[in-house]
XYZ file of C-alpha atoms in Angstrom:
91
model
C 115.437 91.353 -61.477
C 114.808 87.597 -61.521
C 116.886 85.255 -59.492
C 117.356 81.677 -60.782
C 118.710 78.698 -58.953
C 121.475 77.023 -60.937
C 123.229 73.757 -59.797
C 126.965 73.668 -60.072
C 128.339 71.241 -62.619
C 129.853 68.935 -60.065
C 126.519 68.566 -58.253
C 124.223 67.895 -61.214
C 121.864 65.024 -60.477
C 122.126 65.540 -56.788
C 119.551 68.242 -56.308
C 117.113 65.971 -54.372
C 119.510 64.313 -51.756
C 118.852 64.664 -48.063
C 120.561 67.410 -45.958
C 123.059 64.995 -44.402
C 124.272 64.019 -47.935
C 124.402 67.566 -49.097
C 126.615 68.613 -46.109
C 128.846 65.524 -46.623
C 129.344 66.481 -50.292
C 130.143 70.053 -49.478
C 132.636 68.970 -46.858
C 134.175 66.586 -49.326
C 134.576 69.191 -51.963
C 136.042 71.656 -49.370
C 138.549 69.227 -47.949
C 139.541 68.000 -51.461
C 140.140 71.584 -52.561
C 142.343 72.171 -49.487
C 144.319 68.999 -50.292
C 143.181 67.084 -47.243
C 142.417 63.813 -48.825
C 141.974 61.831 -45.584
C 139.372 64.286 -44.160
C 137.633 64.484 -47.556
C 137.132 60.711 -47.485
C 136.155 60.604 -43.813
C 133.410 63.214 -44.536
C 131.624 60.996 -47.007
C 132.467 57.505 -45.721
C 128.915 56.827 -44.545
C 127.208 57.910 -47.776
C 125.463 54.945 -49.498
C 124.172 56.536 -52.708
C 125.845 55.377 -55.893
C 124.972 58.588 -57.660
C 126.796 60.587 -54.976
C 129.908 58.420 -55.342
C 129.737 58.796 -59.132
C 129.604 62.495 -58.843
C 132.506 62.601 -56.414
C 134.555 60.383 -58.633
C 134.038 62.787 -61.511
C 134.975 65.740 -59.319
C 138.182 63.964 -58.304
C 139.115 63.233 -61.870
C 138.551 66.884 -62.809
C 140.746 68.104 -59.978
C 143.354 65.500 -60.676
C 142.981 63.534 -57.442
C 143.150 60.121 -58.854
C 143.915 58.451 -55.562
C 140.497 59.621 -54.171
C 138.809 58.765 -57.423
C 140.018 55.272 -57.048
C 138.348 55.082 -53.609
C 135.198 56.492 -54.917
C 135.072 53.848 -57.680
C 135.675 51.204 -55.136
C 132.669 52.438 -53.074
C 130.541 52.280 -56.216
C 131.466 48.633 -56.676
C 133.462 49.237 -59.818
C 136.375 47.060 -58.867
C 137.616 46.651 -62.450
C 137.653 50.424 -62.988
C 139.359 51.060 -59.650
C 141.989 48.390 -60.530
C 142.608 50.018 -63.969
C 143.030 53.373 -62.384
C 145.477 52.022 -59.768
C 147.483 50.347 -62.595
C 147.635 53.649 -64.488
C 148.941 55.480 -61.438
C 151.740 53.035 -60.667
C 155.118 53.907 -62.059
């Protein structure tokens, strides 16, 4: 039997990041799934890679966590997108 390595959809493009970033992403994903938004954001606050923030923002949109997606877009430097998302979320 052959074993193949497959990257999860949420982590495509992040196969070659360093160990610290991988751990931060896994912690982010875990805390987001548990509903602990503050801890999720704290776990990746130090990550500087735009690709990582883009992946996390996609993950947040898929899970319906638009409040966290807004923070991810802000970290990526997409102020216009973050503002548009904020406007959509306001009643």
